[in-house]
Amino acid sequence: MKSYPSLSRVTWCASLCSVLLSAVACQSSDSGSSDDKDTGKATTTDSSTPQTPAAPEPGPAATNTDPGPKPNPEPAATTPSTPAKPEPTAGNSTPEPSTPVEPGTKPTTPEPVTPTTPDPTETSGGPVPTTPASTPTEPSSTPSDPVACDTPEEDTFSFFLISYDALRRYSGRDEGFGGNLGGITGADALCKRAALESSPCAGNKTWHAFLSTTKEDAIDRVGQGPWYDRIGRLLANDVSELLNERPPNADPEIIDDFPNEYGIPNQYPNGDSEAVDNHETLTGTGLDGRLYSQDVDAGAPAAAPEPAAPAPGPSGGRPPGFPGGGGSAGGGSTACPGGWTPEKATCWDWTSDKPEGCPRVGHSWPSDLSGVSWISVWNEAGCAPGVTAVQGFPEDGNASVGAWGGYGGFYCFAVTGQ
């Protein structure tokens, strides 16, 4: 009977150990079940495609009675320090449409740029304006593929006085171009354009305006001759004949009334018996065919005062002896307000349509009252556009290329004999 208590003590200890081991096993089982529940929630969101839970990784959980705090799988609150998308800065939050900004950069806000290109409509000073948009600028060179002429008259066609109708159409205004022909090359292009309208084969030739500039003399621009009008009538055989008041061997039908691009005498542009006062023709040229100089051609000082105009003669034209009339020998008026200069004599090399200037003119048809020379008679009133077709004194303030009877016409020659 003494051994019973001892057996009971052993049995009680064994039972207690069994209870403790069961408790530990239950705690471990509960922990694994919790992890499996978390894993199950992440892998069984799609019921149509069941996932096989991954086997729990072996570890010391069954033997570690104090596993410590469970690690936090979320990233730390301070990581990452840079956001995935860069926040806009003051410089690129509202970029200008024409100035793209590269992503991820912070450009400096640009200051507004003020354009420095001058206004093309402004002139650089002086009386020279911009070239009219309607002035042709194409060169007057001979084309590479000549066009056959239909008649012998077209083949010899090499001289005309550009008509008022042509200048009116080309300039787009009734007053014409004035003294601004787009420079000497613009005047050459106008000659070629009018010649081509009259005869398609005229483009086979190089056409030049009989105009002097401060850099070139008119007589050097026309070749050596001979020259014929559109209908085949002779103007002059050579330069020596050309440099006369009226070319001595010119066809009698045109010697005293130079024709236009269609062969029509320019004093009767409508082809009828009604004459118009349109003989003032721009040349910028003296009697010798070179740039006009008052010292050489008229013997007058460069600053000759403008003469007062006397009363008109009985016929309404310029009375004999008027300083601007020129008489039968040419030479003519030296009037030029503000003093004469070569630039004023050529409307600044045919680029100005301002009232300033006193372009030198000849007469396409002669007048005993106002001068005979086709090249050089007197100074016109100014370089502004204007047309006068009625004989008489110009109105006050009329400082145009046609003030004394004209429209700003000029002679055109095909370069011949070269």
Coordinates of C-alpha atoms in Angstrom, one line a residue:
M1 CA 0.0 0.0 0.0
K2 CA 2.9 2.4 0.4
S3 CA 3.8 2.3 -3.4
Y4 CA 0.4 3.6 -4.5
P5 CA 1.0 7.3 -3.8
S6 CA 4.3 7.1 -5.7
L7 CA 2.6 5.7 -8.8
S8 CA -0.1 8.3 -8.6
R9 CA 2.5 11.0 -8.5
V10 CA 4.2 9.7 -11.6
T11 CA 0.9 9.4 -13.4
W12 CA -0.1 12.9 -12.5
C13 CA 3.2 14.3 -13.8
A14 CA 2.8 12.5 -17.0
S15 CA -0.7 13.8 -17.4
L16 CA 0.5 17.4 -16.8
C17 CA 3.2 17.1 -19.3
S18 CA 0.8 15.7 -21.8
V19 CA -1.5 18.7 -21.2
L20 CA 1.3 21.2 -21.7
L21 CA 2.5 19.5 -24.9
S22 CA -1.1 19.6 -26.2
A23 CA -1.3 23.3 -25.4
V24 CA 1.9 24.1 -27.3
A25 CA 0.8 22.0 -30.3
C26 CA -2.6 23.8 -30.3
Q27 CA -0.9 27.2 -30.3
S28 CA 1.4 26.3 -33.2
S29 CA -1.5 24.8 -35.1
D30 CA -3.5 28.0 -34.6
S31 CA -0.6 30.2 -35.9
G32 CA -0.3 28.1 -39.0
S33 CA -4.0 28.2 -39.6
S34 CA -4.0 32.0 -39.4
D35 CA -1.2 32.2 -42.0
D36 CA -3.0 29.7 -44.2
K37 CA -6.1 31.9 -43.9
D38 CA -4.2 35.0 -45.1
T39 CA -2.6 33.0 -47.9
G40 CA -6.0 31.6 -48.9
K41 CA -7.5 35.1 -49.1
A42 CA -4.8 36.2 -51.5
T43 CA -4.9 33.1 -53.7
T44 CA -8.6 32.3 -53.9
T45 CA -10.1 35.6 -55.1
D46 CA -11.0 33.9 -58.4
S47 CA -13.4 31.0 -57.7
S48 CA -13.3 29.8 -61.3
T49 CA -9.6 29.0 -61.2
P50 CA -8.9 27.6 -57.8
Q51 CA -5.3 28.0 -56.6
T52 CA -3.4 25.3 -54.8
P53 CA -2.1 26.8 -51.5
A54 CA 1.6 26.7 -51.3
A55 CA 3.0 24.4 -48.6
P56 CA 4.0 26.2 -45.5
E57 CA 7.8 26.7 -45.4
P58 CA 9.4 24.7 -42.6
G59 CA 10.8 26.8 -39.9
P60 CA 11.4 27.0 -36.2
A61 CA 7.8 28.0 -35.5
A62 CA 7.1 24.6 -33.9
T63 CA 10.0 24.9 -31.5
N64 CA 10.2 28.7 -31.0
T65 CA 7.9 29.5 -28.2
D66 CA 8.5 33.3 -28.5
P67 CA 8.7 34.1 -32.2
G68 CA 8.7 37.8 -31.5
P69 CA 6.8 40.5 -33.5
K70 CA 5.6 39.5 -37.0
P71 CA 7.5 41.5 -39.7
N72 CA 5.4 44.2 -41.5
P73 CA 5.3 43.4 -45.3
E74 CA 4.3 47.0 -46.2
P75 CA 7.1 49.4 -47.2
A76 CA 8.2 52.0 -44.7
A77 CA 6.3 55.3 -44.6
T78 CA 9.4 57.2 -45.8
T79 CA 10.2 55.0 -48.8
P80 CA 10.4 55.9 -51.6
S81 CA 11.2 59.6 -51.0
T82 CA 10.6 60.6 -54.7
P83 CA 7.1 60.3 -56.2
A84 CA 6.6 58.2 -59.3
K85 CA 5.4 61.2 -61.2
P86 CA 7.3 64.5 -60.9
E87 CA 5.2 67.3 -59.7
P88 CA 4.9 70.2 -62.1
T89 CA 7.1 73.2 -61.4
A90 CA 6.4 76.9 -61.9
G91 CA 8.4 76.8 -65.1
N92 CA 6.6 73.9 -66.9
S93 CA 3.1 73.9 -65.3
T94 CA 1.7 76.0 -68.2
P95 CA 4.3 75.8 -70.9
E96 CA 3.9 77.9 -74.0
P97 CA 2.5 75.9 -76.9
S98 CA 5.5 76.8 -79.2
T99 CA 8.1 75.9 -76.6
P100 CA 7.9 72.2 -75.5
V101 CA 9.5 71.2 -72.2
E102 CA 11.2 67.9 -71.8
P103 CA 9.7 65.7 -69.0
G104 CA 11.6 65.6 -65.7
T105 CA 13.3 68.9 -66.3
K106 CA 12.7 72.3 -64.7
P107 CA 13.4 74.9 -67.3
T108 CA 13.8 78.5 -66.4
T109 CA 10.7 80.6 -67.2
P110 CA 11.6 82.4 -70.5
E111 CA 11.3 86.1 -70.8
P112 CA 9.1 87.4 -73.6
V113 CA 11.1 88.0 -76.8
T114 CA 10.5 91.3 -78.6
P115 CA 10.9 90.9 -82.4
T116 CA 13.8 92.9 -83.8
T117 CA 13.0 92.5 -87.6
P118 CA 12.1 95.9 -89.0
D119 CA 8.7 96.4 -90.6
P120 CA 9.2 95.7 -94.3
T121 CA 6.7 98.4 -95.1
E122 CA 8.9 101.1 -93.6
T123 CA 11.4 102.9 -95.7
S124 CA 15.0 103.5 -94.6
G125 CA 14.7 107.2 -95.0
G126 CA 14.8 109.4 -98.1
P127 CA 12.3 109.4 -100.9
V128 CA 12.9 105.8 -102.0
P129 CA 9.8 103.5 -101.4
T130 CA 9.5 99.8 -101.6
T131 CA 9.1 98.2 -105.0
P132 CA 5.4 97.8 -105.9
A133 CA 4.2 94.2 -105.7
S134 CA 2.9 94.4 -109.2
T135 CA 6.3 95.3 -110.7
P136 CA 7.7 92.3 -112.6
T137 CA 11.1 91.1 -111.3
E138 CA 11.8 88.3 -113.7
P139 CA 15.0 88.8 -115.7
S140 CA 14.8 89.8 -119.4
S141 CA 17.3 87.2 -120.6
T142 CA 16.9 85.3 -123.8
P143 CA 15.0 82.0 -123.3
S144 CA 16.8 78.7 -124.0
D145 CA 14.2 77.5 -126.4
P146 CA 13.5 80.2 -129.0
V147 CA 10.0 80.6 -130.4
A148 CA 9.6 80.8 -134.2
C149 CA 8.3 84.2 -135.5
D150 CA 5.3 84.1 -137.7
T151 CA 6.2 87.2 -139.8
P152 CA 9.3 89.0 -140.8
E153 CA 8.1 92.1 -138.9
E154 CA 8.0 90.1 -135.7
D155 CA 11.5 88.8 -136.3
T156 CA 12.9 92.4 -136.7
F157 CA 10.8 93.9 -133.9
S158 CA 13.2 95.7 -131.6
F159 CA 11.9 99.1 -130.5
F160 CA 8.8 100.7 -129.0
L161 CA 7.5 103.2 -126.5
I162 CA 5.7 101.4 -123.7
S163 CA 2.0 102.3 -123.8
Y164 CA -0.1 103.9 -121.1
D165 CA -2.5 101.0 -121.3
A166 CA 0.3 98.6 -120.4
L167 CA 1.6 100.6 -117.5
R168 CA -1.9 101.1 -116.2
R169 CA -2.6 97.4 -116.2
Y170 CA 0.8 96.3 -114.9
S171 CA 0.7 98.8 -112.0
G172 CA -2.9 98.2 -111.2
R173 CA -3.8 101.9 -111.0
D174 CA -4.7 104.6 -113.5
E175 CA -1.8 106.8 -112.4
G176 CA 0.8 104.2 -113.4
F177 CA 4.1 103.5 -111.6
G178 CA 5.5 107.0 -111.4
G179 CA 9.3 107.0 -111.1
N180 CA 9.3 103.7 -109.2
L181 CA 9.8 101.0 -111.9
G182 CA 11.4 98.5 -109.6
G183 CA 14.8 99.8 -110.5
I184 CA 16.4 99.3 -113.9
T185 CA 15.8 95.5 -113.8
G186 CA 12.1 96.1 -113.1
A187 CA 11.9 98.5 -116.0
D188 CA 13.6 95.9 -118.3
A189 CA 11.1 93.3 -117.2
L190 CA 8.2 95.6 -118.0
C191 CA 9.7 96.1 -121.5
K192 CA 9.8 92.3 -122.0
R193 CA 6.3 91.8 -120.7
A194 CA 4.8 94.3 -123.1
A195 CA 6.9 92.9 -126.0
L196 CA 5.7 89.4 -125.4
E197 CA 2.1 90.6 -125.3
S198 CA 2.6 92.0 -128.8
S199 CA 4.6 89.1 -130.2
P200 CA 5.3 85.7 -128.6
C201 CA 8.7 85.4 -130.4
A202 CA 9.8 88.7 -128.8
G203 CA 10.9 86.6 -125.9
N204 CA 13.8 85.4 -128.0
K205 CA 15.5 88.7 -127.4
T206 CA 16.9 90.6 -124.5
W207 CA 14.9 93.8 -123.8
H208 CA 16.2 96.9 -122.0
A209 CA 14.6 100.1 -121.0
F210 CA 16.3 103.2 -122.5
L211 CA 17.0 104.7 -119.1
S212 CA 20.2 106.0 -117.5
T213 CA 21.0 105.4 -113.9
T214 CA 23.8 106.8 -111.7
K215 CA 25.7 103.6 -112.5
E216 CA 24.9 103.0 -116.2
D217 CA 24.2 105.0 -119.4
A218 CA 21.1 104.3 -121.5
I219 CA 23.1 104.3 -124.8
D220 CA 25.2 101.4 -123.6
R221 CA 22.1 99.2 -122.9
V222 CA 20.7 98.9 -126.4
G223 CA 23.3 97.3 -128.6
Q224 CA 24.5 98.6 -132.0
G225 CA 21.4 98.5 -134.2
P226 CA 19.5 98.4 -136.4
W227 CA 16.1 98.8 -134.6
Y228 CA 12.6 98.4 -136.0
D229 CA 9.1 98.9 -134.7
R230 CA 6.5 96.2 -134.4
I231 CA 5.4 96.7 -138.0
G232 CA 8.9 96.5 -139.4
R233 CA 9.5 100.2 -139.8
L234 CA 13.1 101.4 -139.3
L235 CA 13.9 103.7 -136.3
A236 CA 17.7 103.9 -136.7
N237 CA 20.5 101.8 -138.3
D238 CA 23.1 102.4 -135.7
V239 CA 24.1 104.4 -132.6
S240 CA 25.3 107.5 -134.5
E241 CA 21.8 107.8 -136.1
L242 CA 20.1 107.2 -132.8
L243 CA 21.9 110.1 -131.1
N244 CA 20.1 112.8 -133.0
E245 CA 17.1 114.9 -132.0
R246 CA 15.1 112.7 -134.4
P247 CA 16.9 109.8 -136.1
P248 CA 17.5 111.1 -139.7
N249 CA 16.8 107.8 -141.5
A250 CA 13.8 106.8 -139.5
D251 CA 10.7 105.8 -141.4
P252 CA 8.6 108.9 -142.2
E253 CA 5.6 107.4 -140.6
I254 CA 7.3 107.2 -137.2
I255 CA 10.1 109.8 -137.1
D256 CA 7.9 112.4 -135.5
D257 CA 5.6 110.0 -133.5
F258 CA 7.4 107.0 -132.0
P259 CA 5.0 104.0 -131.8
N260 CA 4.0 101.8 -128.9
E261 CA 4.4 98.0 -128.7
Y262 CA 1.7 97.4 -131.2
G263 CA 3.1 99.9 -133.8
I264 CA 0.4 102.5 -133.0
P265 CA 1.7 106.1 -133.1
N266 CA 1.7 107.1 -129.4
Q267 CA 0.2 110.6 -129.9
Y268 CA -2.9 108.8 -131.3
P269 CA -3.1 105.7 -128.9
N270 CA -6.7 105.0 -129.8
G271 CA -6.0 104.7 -133.5
D272 CA -8.2 107.6 -134.4
S273 CA -7.6 111.3 -135.3
E274 CA -7.8 112.5 -131.7
A275 CA -4.4 113.5 -130.4
V276 CA -3.4 113.5 -126.7
D277 CA -0.6 115.4 -125.0
N278 CA 1.5 112.4 -123.8
H279 CA 5.0 112.9 -125.2
E280 CA 6.9 113.4 -122.0
T281 CA 9.0 110.2 -121.8
L282 CA 11.3 109.2 -119.0
T283 CA 15.0 108.8 -119.9
G284 CA 17.2 110.3 -117.1
T285 CA 19.5 110.9 -120.1
G286 CA 21.2 113.8 -121.8
L287 CA 21.6 114.5 -125.5
D288 CA 24.7 112.3 -125.7
G289 CA 22.7 109.2 -124.5
R290 CA 24.4 109.2 -121.1
L291 CA 23.3 110.1 -117.6
Y292 CA 22.0 113.6 -117.7
S293 CA 24.1 116.3 -116.2
Q294 CA 23.0 119.9 -116.1
D295 CA 26.5 121.2 -116.2
V296 CA 27.2 119.4 -119.5
D297 CA 23.8 119.6 -121.2
A298 CA 22.5 122.9 -120.1
G299 CA 25.4 124.8 -118.7
A300 CA 23.4 125.6 -115.6
P301 CA 24.4 125.4 -111.9
A302 CA 23.3 122.4 -110.0
A303 CA 21.1 124.6 -107.7
A304 CA 19.3 126.5 -110.4
P305 CA 16.1 128.0 -109.0
E306 CA 12.7 126.9 -110.3
P307 CA 11.4 129.5 -112.9
A308 CA 8.1 131.1 -112.5
A309 CA 5.6 130.0 -115.1
P310 CA 4.3 132.7 -117.5
A311 CA 0.8 132.8 -118.9
P312 CA 0.1 130.2 -121.5
G313 CA 0.4 131.0 -125.2
P314 CA -2.5 131.4 -127.6
S315 CA -2.7 127.7 -128.3
G316 CA -2.8 126.8 -124.6
G317 CA 0.7 125.3 -124.8
R318 CA 4.1 126.6 -123.5
P319 CA 4.9 130.0 -125.0
P320 CA 8.1 130.5 -127.0
G321 CA 11.0 131.5 -124.8
F322 CA 9.6 129.8 -121.6
P323 CA 12.7 128.6 -119.7
G324 CA 11.2 125.1 -119.6
G325 CA 10.2 124.9 -123.2
G326 CA 13.6 123.9 -124.7
G327 CA 12.8 125.4 -128.1
S328 CA 13.7 123.5 -131.2
A329 CA 17.2 122.6 -130.1
G330 CA 16.3 120.7 -126.9
G331 CA 18.3 121.3 -123.7
G332 CA 15.3 122.7 -121.9
S333 CA 14.5 123.5 -118.3
T334 CA 16.9 123.0 -115.5
A335 CA 14.2 123.6 -112.8
C336 CA 14.7 121.2 -109.9
P337 CA 13.3 122.3 -106.5
G338 CA 15.9 122.0 -103.7
G339 CA 18.8 121.8 -106.2
W340 CA 19.6 119.3 -108.9
T341 CA 21.4 116.0 -108.3
P342 CA 21.9 112.9 -110.5
E343 CA 19.7 110.9 -108.2
K344 CA 16.8 113.4 -108.7
A345 CA 17.3 113.1 -112.5
T346 CA 16.7 109.4 -112.3
C347 CA 14.1 109.2 -109.5
W348 CA 16.8 107.5 -107.4
D349 CA 17.7 105.0 -110.1
W350 CA 14.0 104.4 -110.9
T351 CA 13.0 103.3 -107.4
S352 CA 11.1 106.4 -106.1
D353 CA 7.5 107.4 -106.6
K354 CA 7.6 110.4 -104.3
P355 CA 7.0 114.0 -105.3
E356 CA 10.7 114.8 -104.8
G357 CA 12.9 114.7 -107.8
C358 CA 13.1 116.1 -111.3
P359 CA 13.5 113.2 -113.8
R360 CA 14.9 114.1 -117.2
V361 CA 12.5 113.5 -120.1
G362 CA 12.5 113.5 -123.9
H363 CA 9.7 113.9 -126.3
S364 CA 8.3 110.9 -128.2
W365 CA 6.8 113.4 -130.7
P366 CA 8.3 116.9 -131.1
S367 CA 6.8 120.3 -130.4
D368 CA 8.1 123.6 -131.6
L369 CA 6.8 125.0 -128.4
S370 CA 8.3 122.6 -125.9
G371 CA 11.2 120.7 -127.5
V372 CA 12.2 118.3 -130.3
S373 CA 14.7 115.8 -128.9
W374 CA 13.4 112.3 -128.3
I375 CA 16.1 111.8 -125.6
S376 CA 16.4 115.0 -123.6
V377 CA 14.2 118.1 -123.4
W378 CA 13.8 119.2 -119.8
N379 CA 13.2 118.2 -116.2
E380 CA 9.8 116.9 -115.1
A381 CA 8.0 118.1 -112.0
G382 CA 8.6 115.1 -109.8
C383 CA 8.6 111.3 -109.4
A384 CA 5.1 110.8 -108.2
P385 CA 2.6 108.8 -110.4
G386 CA 0.4 110.9 -112.6
V387 CA -1.1 111.2 -116.0
T388 CA -1.8 114.4 -118.0
A389 CA -3.2 114.1 -121.5
V390 CA -4.4 117.7 -122.0
Q391 CA -1.8 120.2 -123.2
G392 CA -1.2 123.1 -120.9
F393 CA 0.5 124.0 -117.6
P394 CA 0.2 121.5 -114.7
E395 CA -2.0 122.3 -111.8
D396 CA -0.4 123.6 -108.6
G397 CA 1.1 120.9 -106.5
N398 CA 1.4 118.4 -109.4
A399 CA 4.8 116.9 -108.9
S400 CA 4.3 113.8 -111.1
V401 CA 6.2 112.2 -114.0
G402 CA 3.3 113.3 -116.3
A403 CA 2.8 116.8 -115.1
W404 CA 3.8 118.4 -118.4
G405 CA 1.9 116.0 -120.6
G406 CA 2.6 112.3 -120.2
Y407 CA 2.1 109.2 -118.1
G408 CA 5.6 108.1 -117.1
G409 CA 6.3 106.1 -120.3
F410 CA 9.8 105.0 -121.4
Y411 CA 11.4 103.6 -124.5
C412 CA 12.2 99.9 -124.9
F413 CA 14.9 98.4 -127.1
A414 CA 15.9 94.9 -128.0
V415 CA 19.7 94.5 -127.7
T416 CA 20.8 94.2 -131.3
G417 CA 24.0 93.9 -133.3
Q418 CA 26.0 92.1 -130.6

